[in-house]
GROMACS .gro file of C-alpha atoms in nm:
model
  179
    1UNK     CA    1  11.283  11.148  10.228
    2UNK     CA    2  11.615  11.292  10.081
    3UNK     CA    3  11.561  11.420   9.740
    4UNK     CA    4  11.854  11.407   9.508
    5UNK     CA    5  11.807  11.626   9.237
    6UNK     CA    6  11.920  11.430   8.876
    7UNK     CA    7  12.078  11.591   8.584
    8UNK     CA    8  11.763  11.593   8.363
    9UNK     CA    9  11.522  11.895   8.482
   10UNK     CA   10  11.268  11.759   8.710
   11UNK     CA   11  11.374  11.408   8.772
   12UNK     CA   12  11.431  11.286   9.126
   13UNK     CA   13  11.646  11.040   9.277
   14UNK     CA   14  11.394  10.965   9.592
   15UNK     CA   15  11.580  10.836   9.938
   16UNK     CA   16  11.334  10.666  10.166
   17UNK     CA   17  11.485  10.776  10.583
   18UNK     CA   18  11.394  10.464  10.732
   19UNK     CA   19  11.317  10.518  11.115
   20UNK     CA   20  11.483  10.165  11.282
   21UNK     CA   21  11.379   9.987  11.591
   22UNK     CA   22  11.472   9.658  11.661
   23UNK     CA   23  11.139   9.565  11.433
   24UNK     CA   24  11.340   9.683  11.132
   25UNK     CA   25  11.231  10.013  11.003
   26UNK     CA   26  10.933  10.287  10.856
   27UNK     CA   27  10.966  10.496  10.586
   28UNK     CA   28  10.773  10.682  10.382
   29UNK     CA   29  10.777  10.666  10.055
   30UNK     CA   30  10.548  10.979   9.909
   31UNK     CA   31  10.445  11.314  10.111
   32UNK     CA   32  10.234  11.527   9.923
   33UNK     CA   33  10.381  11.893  10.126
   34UNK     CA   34  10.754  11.762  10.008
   35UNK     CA   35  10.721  11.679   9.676
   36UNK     CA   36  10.509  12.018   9.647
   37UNK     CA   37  10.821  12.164   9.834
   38UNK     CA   38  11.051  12.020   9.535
   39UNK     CA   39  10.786  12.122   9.259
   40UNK     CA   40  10.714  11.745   9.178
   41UNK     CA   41  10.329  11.650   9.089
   42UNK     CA   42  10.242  11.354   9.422
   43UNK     CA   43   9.868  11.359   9.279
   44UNK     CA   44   9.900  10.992   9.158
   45UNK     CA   45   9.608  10.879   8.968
   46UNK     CA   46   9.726  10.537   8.896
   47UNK     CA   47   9.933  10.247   9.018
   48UNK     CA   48  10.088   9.968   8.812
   49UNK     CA   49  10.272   9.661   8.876
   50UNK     CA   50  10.528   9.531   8.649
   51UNK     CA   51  10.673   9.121   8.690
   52UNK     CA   52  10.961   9.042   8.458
   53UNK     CA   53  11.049   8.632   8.504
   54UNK     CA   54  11.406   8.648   8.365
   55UNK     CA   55  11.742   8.874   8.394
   56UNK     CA   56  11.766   9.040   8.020
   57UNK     CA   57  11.362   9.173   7.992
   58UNK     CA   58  11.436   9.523   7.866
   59UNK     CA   59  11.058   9.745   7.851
   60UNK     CA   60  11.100  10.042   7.712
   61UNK     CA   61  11.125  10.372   7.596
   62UNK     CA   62  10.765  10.460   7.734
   63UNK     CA   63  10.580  10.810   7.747
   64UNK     CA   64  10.228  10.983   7.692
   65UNK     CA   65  10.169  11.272   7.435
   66UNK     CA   66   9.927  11.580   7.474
   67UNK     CA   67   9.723  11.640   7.766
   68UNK     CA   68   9.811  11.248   7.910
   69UNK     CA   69  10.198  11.320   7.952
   70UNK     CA   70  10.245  11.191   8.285
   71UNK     CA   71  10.467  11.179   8.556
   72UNK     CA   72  10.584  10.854   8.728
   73UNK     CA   73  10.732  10.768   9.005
   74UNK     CA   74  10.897  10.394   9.023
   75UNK     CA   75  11.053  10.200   9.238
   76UNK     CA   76  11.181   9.811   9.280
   77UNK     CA   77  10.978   9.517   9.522
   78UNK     CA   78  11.241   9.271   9.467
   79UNK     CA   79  11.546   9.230   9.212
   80UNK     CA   80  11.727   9.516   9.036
   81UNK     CA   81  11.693   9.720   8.739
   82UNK     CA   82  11.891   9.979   8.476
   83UNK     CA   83  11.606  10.188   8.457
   84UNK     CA   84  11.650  10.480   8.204
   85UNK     CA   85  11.496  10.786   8.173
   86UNK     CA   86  11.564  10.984   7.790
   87UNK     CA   87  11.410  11.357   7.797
   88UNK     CA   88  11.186  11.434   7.490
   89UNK     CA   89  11.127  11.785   7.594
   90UNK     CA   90  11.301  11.968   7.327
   91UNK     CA   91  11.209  12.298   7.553
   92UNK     CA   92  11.456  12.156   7.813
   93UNK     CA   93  11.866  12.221   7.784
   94UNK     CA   94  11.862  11.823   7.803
   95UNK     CA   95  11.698  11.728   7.519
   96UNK     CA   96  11.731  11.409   7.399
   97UNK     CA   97  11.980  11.355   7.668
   98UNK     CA   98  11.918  11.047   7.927
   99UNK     CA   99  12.038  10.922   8.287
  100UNK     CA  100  12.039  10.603   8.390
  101UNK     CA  101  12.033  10.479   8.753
  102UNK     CA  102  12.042  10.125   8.939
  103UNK     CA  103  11.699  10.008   9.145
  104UNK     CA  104  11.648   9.751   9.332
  105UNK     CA  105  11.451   9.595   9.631
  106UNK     CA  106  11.806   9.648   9.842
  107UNK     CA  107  11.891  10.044   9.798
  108UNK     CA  108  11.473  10.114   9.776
  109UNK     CA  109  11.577  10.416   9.549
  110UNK     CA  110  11.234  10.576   9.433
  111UNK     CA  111  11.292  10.749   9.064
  112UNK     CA  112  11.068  11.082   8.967
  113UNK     CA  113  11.031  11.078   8.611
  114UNK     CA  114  10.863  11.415   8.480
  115UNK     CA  115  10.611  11.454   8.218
  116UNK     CA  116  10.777  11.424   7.894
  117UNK     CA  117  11.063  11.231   7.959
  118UNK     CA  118  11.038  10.809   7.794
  119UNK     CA  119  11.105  10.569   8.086
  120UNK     CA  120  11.237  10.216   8.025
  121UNK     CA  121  11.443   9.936   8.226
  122UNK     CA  122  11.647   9.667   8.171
  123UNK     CA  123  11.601   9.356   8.408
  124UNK     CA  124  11.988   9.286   8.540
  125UNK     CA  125  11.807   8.979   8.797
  126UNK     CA  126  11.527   8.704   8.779
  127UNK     CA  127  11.199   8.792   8.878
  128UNK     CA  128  11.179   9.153   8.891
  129UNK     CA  129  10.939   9.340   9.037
  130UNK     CA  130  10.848   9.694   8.938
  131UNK     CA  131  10.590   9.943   9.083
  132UNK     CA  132  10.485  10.273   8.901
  133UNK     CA  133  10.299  10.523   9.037
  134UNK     CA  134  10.126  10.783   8.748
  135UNK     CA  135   9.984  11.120   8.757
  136UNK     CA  136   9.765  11.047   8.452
  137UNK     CA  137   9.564  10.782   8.339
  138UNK     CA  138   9.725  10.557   8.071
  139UNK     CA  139   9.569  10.645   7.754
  140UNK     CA  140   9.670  10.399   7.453
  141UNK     CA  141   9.567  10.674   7.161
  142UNK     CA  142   9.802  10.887   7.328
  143UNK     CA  143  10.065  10.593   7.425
  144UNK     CA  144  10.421  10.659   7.231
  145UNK     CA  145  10.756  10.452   7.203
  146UNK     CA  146  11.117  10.510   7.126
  147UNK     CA  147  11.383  10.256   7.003
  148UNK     CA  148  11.586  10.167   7.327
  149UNK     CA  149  11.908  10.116   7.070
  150UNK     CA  150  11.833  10.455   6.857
  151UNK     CA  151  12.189  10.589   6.792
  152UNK     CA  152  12.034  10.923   6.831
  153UNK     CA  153  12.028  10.875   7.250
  154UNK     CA  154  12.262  10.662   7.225
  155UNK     CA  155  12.220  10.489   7.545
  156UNK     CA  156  12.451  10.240   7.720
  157UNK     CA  157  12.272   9.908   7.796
  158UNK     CA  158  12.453   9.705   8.036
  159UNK     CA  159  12.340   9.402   7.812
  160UNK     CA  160  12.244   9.441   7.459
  161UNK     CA  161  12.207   9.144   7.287
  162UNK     CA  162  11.965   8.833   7.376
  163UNK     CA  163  11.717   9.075   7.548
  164UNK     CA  164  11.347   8.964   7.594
  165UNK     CA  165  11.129   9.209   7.455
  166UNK     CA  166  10.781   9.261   7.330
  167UNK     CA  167  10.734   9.287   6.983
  168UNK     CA  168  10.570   9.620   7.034
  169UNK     CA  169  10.905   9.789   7.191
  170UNK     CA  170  11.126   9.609   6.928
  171UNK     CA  171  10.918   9.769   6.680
  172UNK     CA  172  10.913  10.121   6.807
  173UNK     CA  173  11.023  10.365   6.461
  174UNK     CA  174  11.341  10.560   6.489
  175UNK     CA  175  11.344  10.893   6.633
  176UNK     CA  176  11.136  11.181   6.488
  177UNK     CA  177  11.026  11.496   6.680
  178UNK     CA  178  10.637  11.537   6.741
  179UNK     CA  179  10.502  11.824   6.618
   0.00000   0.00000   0.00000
């Protein structure tokens, strides 16, 4: 695996090195001793699967408070993604800064997403496929939400109008800082 190392403290750009024989290839995907070697939590607790039918689903901006803040790694089974990670960490230089990076089933990009950073995609093909891997058990008391469209991140959407959304993310409040 190459590890690229993404603007936002913590967060990994994962590179599967696929091994090719005329079967097609092996990679893998997590290694406990190299993600220890790149200070990245591999203890996943928790895998989810996410299907979104139509190009336009947008879910998001996801993260965990208190002792559930989690770590995630994702990655794409078949379409492509915006995915979007927004740091919440006001110890971090980045705060309230966010990245954005393309995933799909083609470049089999992994994404690292550290413990108190949101996490959200926007669909950009039908039938989407997302896995998640967690390092802590979803916990819906300590389950928090951000407006994808606050003008305090002000993040670029590809596509920002006729978006399929649930009506929990549409009603996430505006920004304020947890105490």
């Amino acid at each position: 695996m190459i590890f690229h190392p993404l603007p936002l403290a913590g967060a990994f750009l994962i590179e599967p090195e696929p091994i090719r024989d005329q079967r097609g290839f092996f990679a893998r995907t997590v290694c406990r001793k190299e993600f220890a070697e790149h200070g990245l939590n591999a203890e996943f607790v928790q895998q989810s699967l996410s299907w979104n039918e139509q190009q336009g689903t947008l879910r998001g901006m996801h993260y965990q408070v208190q002792e559930r803040k989690e770590a995630k790694l994702v990655r794409v089974a078949a379409g492509s993604i915006y995915d979007v990670l927004l740091d919440l960490r006001d110890q971090e230089s980045t705060y309230l800064q966010w990245y954005s990076v393309e995933l799909s089933a083609i470049n089999r990009m992994h994404i690292y997403i550290p413990p108190g950073v949101a996490h959200g995609f926007l669909t950009l093909s039908d039938h989407c496929e997302v896995i998640y891997q967690m390092t802590a058990f979803y916990d819906p008391t300590a389950a928090r939400g951000v407006r994808w469209d606050d003008p305090v991140f002000g993040i670029e959407w590809p596509q920002a109008v006729d978006l399929l959304m649930s009506a929990q993310d549409k009603s996430w409040p505006l920004w304020v800082r947890e105490s």
